[in-house]
CSV table of N, CA and C in Angstrom, one decimal:
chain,number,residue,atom,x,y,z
A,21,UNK,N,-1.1,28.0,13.2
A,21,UNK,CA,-1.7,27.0,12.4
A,21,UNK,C,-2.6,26.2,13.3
A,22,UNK,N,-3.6,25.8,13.0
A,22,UNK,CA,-4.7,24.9,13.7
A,22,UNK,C,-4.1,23.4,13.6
A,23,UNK,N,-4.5,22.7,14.9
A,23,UNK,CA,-4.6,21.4,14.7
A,23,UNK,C,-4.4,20.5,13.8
A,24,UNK,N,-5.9,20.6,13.5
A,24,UNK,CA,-6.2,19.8,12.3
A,24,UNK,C,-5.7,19.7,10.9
A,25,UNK,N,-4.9,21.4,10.7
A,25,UNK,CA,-4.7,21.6,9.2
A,25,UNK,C,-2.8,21.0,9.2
A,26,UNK,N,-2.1,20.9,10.4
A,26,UNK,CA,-0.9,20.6,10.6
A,26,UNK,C,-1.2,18.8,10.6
A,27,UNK,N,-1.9,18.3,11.5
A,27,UNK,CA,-2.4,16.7,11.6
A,27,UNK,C,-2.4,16.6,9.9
A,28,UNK,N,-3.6,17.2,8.9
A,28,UNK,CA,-3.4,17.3,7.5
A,28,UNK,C,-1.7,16.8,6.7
A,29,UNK,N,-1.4,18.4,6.8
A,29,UNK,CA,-0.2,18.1,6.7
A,29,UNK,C,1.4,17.3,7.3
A,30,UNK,N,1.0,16.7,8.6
A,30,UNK,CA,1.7,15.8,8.9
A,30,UNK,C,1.3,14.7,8.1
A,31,UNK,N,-0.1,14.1,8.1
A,31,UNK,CA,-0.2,12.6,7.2
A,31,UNK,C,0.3,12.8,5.9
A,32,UNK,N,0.5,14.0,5.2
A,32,UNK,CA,0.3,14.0,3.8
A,32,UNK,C,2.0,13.6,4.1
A,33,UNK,N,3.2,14.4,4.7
A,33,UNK,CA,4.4,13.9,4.6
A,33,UNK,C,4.4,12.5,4.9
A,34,UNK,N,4.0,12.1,6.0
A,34,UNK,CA,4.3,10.8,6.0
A,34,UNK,C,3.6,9.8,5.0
A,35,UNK,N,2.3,10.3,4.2
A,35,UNK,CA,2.4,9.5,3.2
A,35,UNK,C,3.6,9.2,2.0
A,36,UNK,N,4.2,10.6,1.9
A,36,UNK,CA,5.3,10.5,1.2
A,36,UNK,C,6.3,9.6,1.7
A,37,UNK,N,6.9,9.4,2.9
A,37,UNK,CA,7.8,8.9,3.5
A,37,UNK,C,7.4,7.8,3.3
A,38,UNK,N,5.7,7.8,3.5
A,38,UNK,CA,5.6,5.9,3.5
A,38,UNK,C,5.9,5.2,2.0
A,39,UNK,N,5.9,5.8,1.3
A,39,UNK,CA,5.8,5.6,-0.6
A,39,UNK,C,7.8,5.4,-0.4
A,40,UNK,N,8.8,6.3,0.2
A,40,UNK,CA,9.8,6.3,0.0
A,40,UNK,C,10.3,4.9,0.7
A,41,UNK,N,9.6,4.7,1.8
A,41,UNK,CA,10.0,3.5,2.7
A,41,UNK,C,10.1,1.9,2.0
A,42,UNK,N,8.7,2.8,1.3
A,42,UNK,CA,8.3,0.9,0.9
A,42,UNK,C,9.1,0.8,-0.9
A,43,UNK,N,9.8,1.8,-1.1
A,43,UNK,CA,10.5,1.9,-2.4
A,43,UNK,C,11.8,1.5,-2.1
A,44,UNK,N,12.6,2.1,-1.0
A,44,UNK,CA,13.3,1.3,-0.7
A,44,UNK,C,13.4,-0.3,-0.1
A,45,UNK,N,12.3,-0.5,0.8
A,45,UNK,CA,12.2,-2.2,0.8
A,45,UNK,C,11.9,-2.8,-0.1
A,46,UNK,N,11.4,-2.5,-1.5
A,46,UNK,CA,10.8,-3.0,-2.2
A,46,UNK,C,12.0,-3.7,-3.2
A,47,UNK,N,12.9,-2.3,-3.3
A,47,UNK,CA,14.4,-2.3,-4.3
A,47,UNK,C,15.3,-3.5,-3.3
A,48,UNK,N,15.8,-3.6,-2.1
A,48,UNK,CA,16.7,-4.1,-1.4
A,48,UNK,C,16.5,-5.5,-1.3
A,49,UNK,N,14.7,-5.7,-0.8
A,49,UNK,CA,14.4,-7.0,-0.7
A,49,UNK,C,14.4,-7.9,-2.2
A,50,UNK,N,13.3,-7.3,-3.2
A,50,UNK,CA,13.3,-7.8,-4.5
A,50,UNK,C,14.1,-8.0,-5.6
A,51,UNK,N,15.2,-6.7,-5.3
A,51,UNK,CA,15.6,-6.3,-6.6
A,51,UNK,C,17.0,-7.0,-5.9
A,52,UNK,N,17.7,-6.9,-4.7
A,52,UNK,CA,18.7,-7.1,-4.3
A,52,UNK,C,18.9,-8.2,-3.3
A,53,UNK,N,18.0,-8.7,-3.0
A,53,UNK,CA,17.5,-10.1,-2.1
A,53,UNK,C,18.3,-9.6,-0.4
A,54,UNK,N,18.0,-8.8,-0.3
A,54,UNK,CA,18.6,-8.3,1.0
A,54,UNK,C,17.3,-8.8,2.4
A,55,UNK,N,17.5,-9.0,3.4
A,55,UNK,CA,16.7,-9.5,4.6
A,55,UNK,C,16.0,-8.3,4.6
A,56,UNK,N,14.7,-9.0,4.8
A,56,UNK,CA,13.6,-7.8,5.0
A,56,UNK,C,13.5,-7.1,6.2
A,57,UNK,N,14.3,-7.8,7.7
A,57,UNK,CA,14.1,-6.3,8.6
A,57,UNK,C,15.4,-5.3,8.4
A,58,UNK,N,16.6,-6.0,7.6
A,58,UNK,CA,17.5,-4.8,7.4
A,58,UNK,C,17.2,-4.2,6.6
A,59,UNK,N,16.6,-4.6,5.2
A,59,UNK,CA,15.8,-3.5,4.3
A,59,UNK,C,14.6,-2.8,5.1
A,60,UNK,N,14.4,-2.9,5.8
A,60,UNK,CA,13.3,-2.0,6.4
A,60,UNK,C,13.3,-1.2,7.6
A,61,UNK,N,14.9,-1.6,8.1
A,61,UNK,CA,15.9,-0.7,8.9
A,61,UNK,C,15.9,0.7,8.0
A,62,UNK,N,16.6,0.3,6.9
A,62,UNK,CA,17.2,1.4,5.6
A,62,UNK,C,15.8,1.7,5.1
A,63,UNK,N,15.1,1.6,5.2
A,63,UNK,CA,14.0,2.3,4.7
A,63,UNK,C,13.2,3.3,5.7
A,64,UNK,N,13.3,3.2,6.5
A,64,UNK,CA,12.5,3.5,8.1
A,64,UNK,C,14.0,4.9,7.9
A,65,UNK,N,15.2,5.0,7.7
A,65,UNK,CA,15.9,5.8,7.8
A,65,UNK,C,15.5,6.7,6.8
A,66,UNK,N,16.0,6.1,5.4
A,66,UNK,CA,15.6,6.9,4.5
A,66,UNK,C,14.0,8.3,4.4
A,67,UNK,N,13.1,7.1,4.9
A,67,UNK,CA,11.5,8.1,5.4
A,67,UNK,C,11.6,9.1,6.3
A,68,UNK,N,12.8,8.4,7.5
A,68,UNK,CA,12.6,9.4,8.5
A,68,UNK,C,13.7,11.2,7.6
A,69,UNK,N,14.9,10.8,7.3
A,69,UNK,CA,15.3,12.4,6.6
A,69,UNK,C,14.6,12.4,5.5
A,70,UNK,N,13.7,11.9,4.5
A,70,UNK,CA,12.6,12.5,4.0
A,70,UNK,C,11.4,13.2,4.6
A,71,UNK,N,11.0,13.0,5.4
A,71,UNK,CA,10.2,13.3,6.4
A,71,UNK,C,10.5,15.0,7.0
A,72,UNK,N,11.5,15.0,8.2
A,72,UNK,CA,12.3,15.8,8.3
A,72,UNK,C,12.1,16.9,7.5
A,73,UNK,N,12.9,16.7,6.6
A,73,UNK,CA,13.6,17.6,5.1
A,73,UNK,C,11.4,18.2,5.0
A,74,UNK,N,10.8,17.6,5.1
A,74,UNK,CA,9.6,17.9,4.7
A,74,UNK,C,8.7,18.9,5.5
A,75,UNK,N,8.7,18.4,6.4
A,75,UNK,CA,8.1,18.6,8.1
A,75,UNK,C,9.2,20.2,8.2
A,76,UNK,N,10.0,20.5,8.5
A,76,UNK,CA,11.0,22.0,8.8
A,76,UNK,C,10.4,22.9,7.7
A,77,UNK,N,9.8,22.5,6.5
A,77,UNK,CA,9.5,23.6,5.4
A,77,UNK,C,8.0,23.3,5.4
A,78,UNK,N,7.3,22.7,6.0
A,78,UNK,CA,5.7,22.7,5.3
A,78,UNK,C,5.2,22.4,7.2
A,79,UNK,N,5.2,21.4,7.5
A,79,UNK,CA,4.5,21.0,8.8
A,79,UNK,C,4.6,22.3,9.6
A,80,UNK,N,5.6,22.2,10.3
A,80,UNK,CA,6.2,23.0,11.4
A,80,UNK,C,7.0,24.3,11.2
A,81,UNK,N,6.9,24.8,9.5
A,81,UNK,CA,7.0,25.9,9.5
A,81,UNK,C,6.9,26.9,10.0
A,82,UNK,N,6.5,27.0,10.5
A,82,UNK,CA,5.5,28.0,11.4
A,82,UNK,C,6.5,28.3,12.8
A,83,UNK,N,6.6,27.1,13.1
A,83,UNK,CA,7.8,27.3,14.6
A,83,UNK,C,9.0,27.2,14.5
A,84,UNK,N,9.3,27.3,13.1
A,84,UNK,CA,11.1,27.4,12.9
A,84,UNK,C,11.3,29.0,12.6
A,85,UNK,N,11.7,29.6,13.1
A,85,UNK,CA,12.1,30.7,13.1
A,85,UNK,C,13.8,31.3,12.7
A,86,UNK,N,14.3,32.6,12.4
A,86,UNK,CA,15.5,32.9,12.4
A,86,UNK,C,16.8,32.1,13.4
A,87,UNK,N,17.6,31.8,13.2
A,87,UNK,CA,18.3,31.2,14.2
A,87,UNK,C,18.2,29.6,14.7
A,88,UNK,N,17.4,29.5,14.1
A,88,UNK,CA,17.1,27.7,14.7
A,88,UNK,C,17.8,26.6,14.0
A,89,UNK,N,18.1,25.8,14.5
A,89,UNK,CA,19.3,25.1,14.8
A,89,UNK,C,19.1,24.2,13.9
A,90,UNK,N,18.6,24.0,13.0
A,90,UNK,CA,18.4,22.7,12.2
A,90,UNK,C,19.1,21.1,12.6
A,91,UNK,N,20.2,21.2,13.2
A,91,UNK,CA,20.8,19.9,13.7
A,91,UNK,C,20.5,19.7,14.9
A,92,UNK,N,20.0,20.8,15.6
A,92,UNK,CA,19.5,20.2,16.9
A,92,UNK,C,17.8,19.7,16.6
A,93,UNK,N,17.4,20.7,15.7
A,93,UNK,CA,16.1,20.4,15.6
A,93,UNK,C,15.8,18.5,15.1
A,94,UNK,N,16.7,18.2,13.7
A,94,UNK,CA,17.0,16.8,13.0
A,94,UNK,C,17.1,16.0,14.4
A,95,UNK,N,18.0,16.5,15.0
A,95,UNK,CA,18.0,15.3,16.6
A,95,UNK,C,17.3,15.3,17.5
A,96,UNK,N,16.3,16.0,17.6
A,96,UNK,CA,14.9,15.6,17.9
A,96,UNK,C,14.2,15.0,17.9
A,97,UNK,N,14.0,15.5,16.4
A,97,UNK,CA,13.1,14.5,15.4
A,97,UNK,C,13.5,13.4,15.5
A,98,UNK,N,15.0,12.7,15.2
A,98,UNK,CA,15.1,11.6,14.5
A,98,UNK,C,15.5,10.8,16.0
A,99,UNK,N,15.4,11.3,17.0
A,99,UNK,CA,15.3,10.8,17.9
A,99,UNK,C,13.9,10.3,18.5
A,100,UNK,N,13.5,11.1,18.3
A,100,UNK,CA,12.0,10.6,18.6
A,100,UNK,C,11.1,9.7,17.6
A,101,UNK,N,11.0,10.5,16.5
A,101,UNK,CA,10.1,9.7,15.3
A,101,UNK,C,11.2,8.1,14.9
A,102,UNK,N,12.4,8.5,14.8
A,102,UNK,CA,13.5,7.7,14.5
A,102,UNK,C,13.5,6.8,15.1
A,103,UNK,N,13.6,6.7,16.5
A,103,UNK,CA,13.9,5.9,17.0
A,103,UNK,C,12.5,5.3,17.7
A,104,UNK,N,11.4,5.7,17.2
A,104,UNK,CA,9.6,4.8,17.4
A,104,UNK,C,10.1,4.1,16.2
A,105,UNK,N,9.8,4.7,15.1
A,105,UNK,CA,10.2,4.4,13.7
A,105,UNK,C,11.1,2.7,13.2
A,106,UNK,N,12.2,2.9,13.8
A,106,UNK,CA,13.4,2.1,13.7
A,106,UNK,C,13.6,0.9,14.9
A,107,UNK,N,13.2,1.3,15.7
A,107,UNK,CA,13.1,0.0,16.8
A,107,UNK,C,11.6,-0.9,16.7
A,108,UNK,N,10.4,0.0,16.4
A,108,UNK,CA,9.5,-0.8,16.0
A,108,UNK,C,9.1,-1.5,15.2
A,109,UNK,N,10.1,-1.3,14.2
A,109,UNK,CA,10.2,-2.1,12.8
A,109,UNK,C,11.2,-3.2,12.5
A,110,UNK,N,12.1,-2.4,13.7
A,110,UNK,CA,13.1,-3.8,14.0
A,110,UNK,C,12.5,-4.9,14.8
A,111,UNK,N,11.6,-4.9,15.7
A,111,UNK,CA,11.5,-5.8,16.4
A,111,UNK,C,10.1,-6.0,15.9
A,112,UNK,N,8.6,-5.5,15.1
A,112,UNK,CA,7.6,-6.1,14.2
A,112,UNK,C,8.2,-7.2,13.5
A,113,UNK,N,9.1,-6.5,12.7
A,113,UNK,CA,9.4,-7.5,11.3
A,113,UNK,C,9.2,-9.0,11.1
A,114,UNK,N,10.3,-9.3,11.9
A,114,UNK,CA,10.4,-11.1,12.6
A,114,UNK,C,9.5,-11.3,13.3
A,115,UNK,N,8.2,-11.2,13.5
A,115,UNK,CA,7.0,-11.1,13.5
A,115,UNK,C,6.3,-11.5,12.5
A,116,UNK,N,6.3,-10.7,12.0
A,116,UNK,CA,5.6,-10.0,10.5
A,116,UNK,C,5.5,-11.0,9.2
A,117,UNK,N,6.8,-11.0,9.4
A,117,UNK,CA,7.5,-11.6,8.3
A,117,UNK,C,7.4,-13.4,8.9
A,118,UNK,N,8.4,-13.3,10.0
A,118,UNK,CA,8.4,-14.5,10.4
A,118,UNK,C,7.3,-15.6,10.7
A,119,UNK,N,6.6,-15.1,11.9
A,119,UNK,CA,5.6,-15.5,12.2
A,119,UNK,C,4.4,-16.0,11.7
A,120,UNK,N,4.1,-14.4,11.5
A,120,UNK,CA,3.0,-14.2,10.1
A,120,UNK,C,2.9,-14.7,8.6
A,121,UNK,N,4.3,-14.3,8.3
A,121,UNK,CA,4.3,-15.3,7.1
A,121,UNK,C,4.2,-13.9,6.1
A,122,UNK,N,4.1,-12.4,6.3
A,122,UNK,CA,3.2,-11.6,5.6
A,122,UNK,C,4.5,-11.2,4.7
A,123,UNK,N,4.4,-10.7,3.7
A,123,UNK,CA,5.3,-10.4,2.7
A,123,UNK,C,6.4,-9.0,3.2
A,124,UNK,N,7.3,-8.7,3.2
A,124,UNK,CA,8.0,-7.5,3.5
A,124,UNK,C,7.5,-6.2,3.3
A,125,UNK,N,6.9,-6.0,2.4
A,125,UNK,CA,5.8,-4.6,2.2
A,125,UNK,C,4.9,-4.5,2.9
A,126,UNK,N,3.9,-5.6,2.9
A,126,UNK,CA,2.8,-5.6,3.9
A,126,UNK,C,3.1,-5.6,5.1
A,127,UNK,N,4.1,-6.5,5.6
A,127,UNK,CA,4.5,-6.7,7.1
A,127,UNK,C,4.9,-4.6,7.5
A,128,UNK,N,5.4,-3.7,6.3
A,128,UNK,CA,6.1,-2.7,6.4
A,128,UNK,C,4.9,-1.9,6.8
A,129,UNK,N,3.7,-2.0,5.9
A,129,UNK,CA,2.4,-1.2,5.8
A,129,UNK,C,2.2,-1.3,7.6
A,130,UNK,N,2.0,-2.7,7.6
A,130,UNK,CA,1.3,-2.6,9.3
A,130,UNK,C,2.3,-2.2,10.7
A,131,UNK,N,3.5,-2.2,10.5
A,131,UNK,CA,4.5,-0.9,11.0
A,131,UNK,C,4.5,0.1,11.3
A,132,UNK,N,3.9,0.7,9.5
A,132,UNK,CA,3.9,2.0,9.7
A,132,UNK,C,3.0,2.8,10.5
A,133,UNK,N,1.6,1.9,10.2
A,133,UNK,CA,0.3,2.3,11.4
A,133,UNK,C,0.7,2.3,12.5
A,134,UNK,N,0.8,1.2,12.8
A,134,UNK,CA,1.1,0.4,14.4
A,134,UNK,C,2.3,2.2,15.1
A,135,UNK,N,2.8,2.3,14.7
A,135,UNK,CA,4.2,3.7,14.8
A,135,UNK,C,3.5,5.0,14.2
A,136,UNK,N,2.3,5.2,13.8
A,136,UNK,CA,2.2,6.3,13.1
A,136,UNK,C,1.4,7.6,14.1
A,137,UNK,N,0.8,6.7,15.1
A,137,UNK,CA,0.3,7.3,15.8
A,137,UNK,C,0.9,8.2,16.9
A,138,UNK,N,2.0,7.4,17.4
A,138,UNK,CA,2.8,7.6,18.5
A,138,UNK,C,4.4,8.5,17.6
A,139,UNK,N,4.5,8.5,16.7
A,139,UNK,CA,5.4,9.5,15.8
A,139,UNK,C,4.5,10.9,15.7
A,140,UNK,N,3.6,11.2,15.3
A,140,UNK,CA,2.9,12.2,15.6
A,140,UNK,C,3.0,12.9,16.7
A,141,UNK,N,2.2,12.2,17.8
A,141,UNK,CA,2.5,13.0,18.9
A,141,UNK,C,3.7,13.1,19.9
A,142,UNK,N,4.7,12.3,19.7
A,142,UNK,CA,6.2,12.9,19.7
A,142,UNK,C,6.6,13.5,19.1
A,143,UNK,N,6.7,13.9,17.8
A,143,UNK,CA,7.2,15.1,16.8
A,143,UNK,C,6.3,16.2,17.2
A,144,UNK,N,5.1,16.6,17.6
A,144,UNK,CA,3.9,17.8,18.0
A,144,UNK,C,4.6,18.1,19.2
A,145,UNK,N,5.0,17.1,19.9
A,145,UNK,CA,5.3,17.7,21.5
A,145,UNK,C,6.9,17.7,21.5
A,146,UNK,N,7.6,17.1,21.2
A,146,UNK,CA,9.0,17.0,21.6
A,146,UNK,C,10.0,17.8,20.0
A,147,UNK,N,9.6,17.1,19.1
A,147,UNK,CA,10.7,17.8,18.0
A,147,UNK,C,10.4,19.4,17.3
A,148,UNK,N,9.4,19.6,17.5
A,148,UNK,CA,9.0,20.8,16.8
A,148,UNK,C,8.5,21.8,17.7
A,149,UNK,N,9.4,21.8,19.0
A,149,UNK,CA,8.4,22.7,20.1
A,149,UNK,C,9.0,24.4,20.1
């Protein structure tokens, strides 16, 4: 698979993830008055095994082969994308939120950029090799 058509299909999952991210902060903060960088801890998780689950059958198809380890593969990923993912949204937030003043969703949107570039090219080079 080319470049460009995998880059394709990595943004289209992660748009998905981003839709599941901000559904979960959206439920926790709004609906359940939960702090917005723990809801966006739990959401950053939730995206990341959406993501995953996504990425093994469509992205990186192609390099999973007979025999591959799916749990080693998940600890890859979620070590890499996960933990860009999860630490940088832990420590944006109170920023974001605090600082800024920016609402929990929004503060989540500019996370996900700020992380989305550097989740890419850790998952192309480290989880899916």
């Amino acid at each position: 698979m080319t470049g460009p058509l995998r880059l394709l299909r990595f943004n289209a999952v992660a748009s998905m993830g981003m839709a599941v991210q901000l559904a979960v902060v959206g439920i926790l903060t709004s609906g359940l008055g939960a702090d917005a960088t723990m809801a966006s801890a739990a959401g950053v998780i939730a995206a990341v095994a959406h993501n995953f689950a996504w990425h093994v059958r469509w992205t990186w198809r192609d390099r999973l082969g007979p025999g591959t380890r799916l749990a080693a593969t998940f600890s890859r990923f979620a070590g890499a994308n996960g933990a860009v993912s999860l630490l940088g949204t832990i420590a944006l937030m109170p920023v974001l939120t605090g600082v800024a003043h920016l609402p929990p969703i929004t503060a989540n949107i500019v996370s996900i950029g700020i992380c989305g570039v550097l989740n890419f090219v850790l998952a192309d080079r480290l989880a899916s090799r």
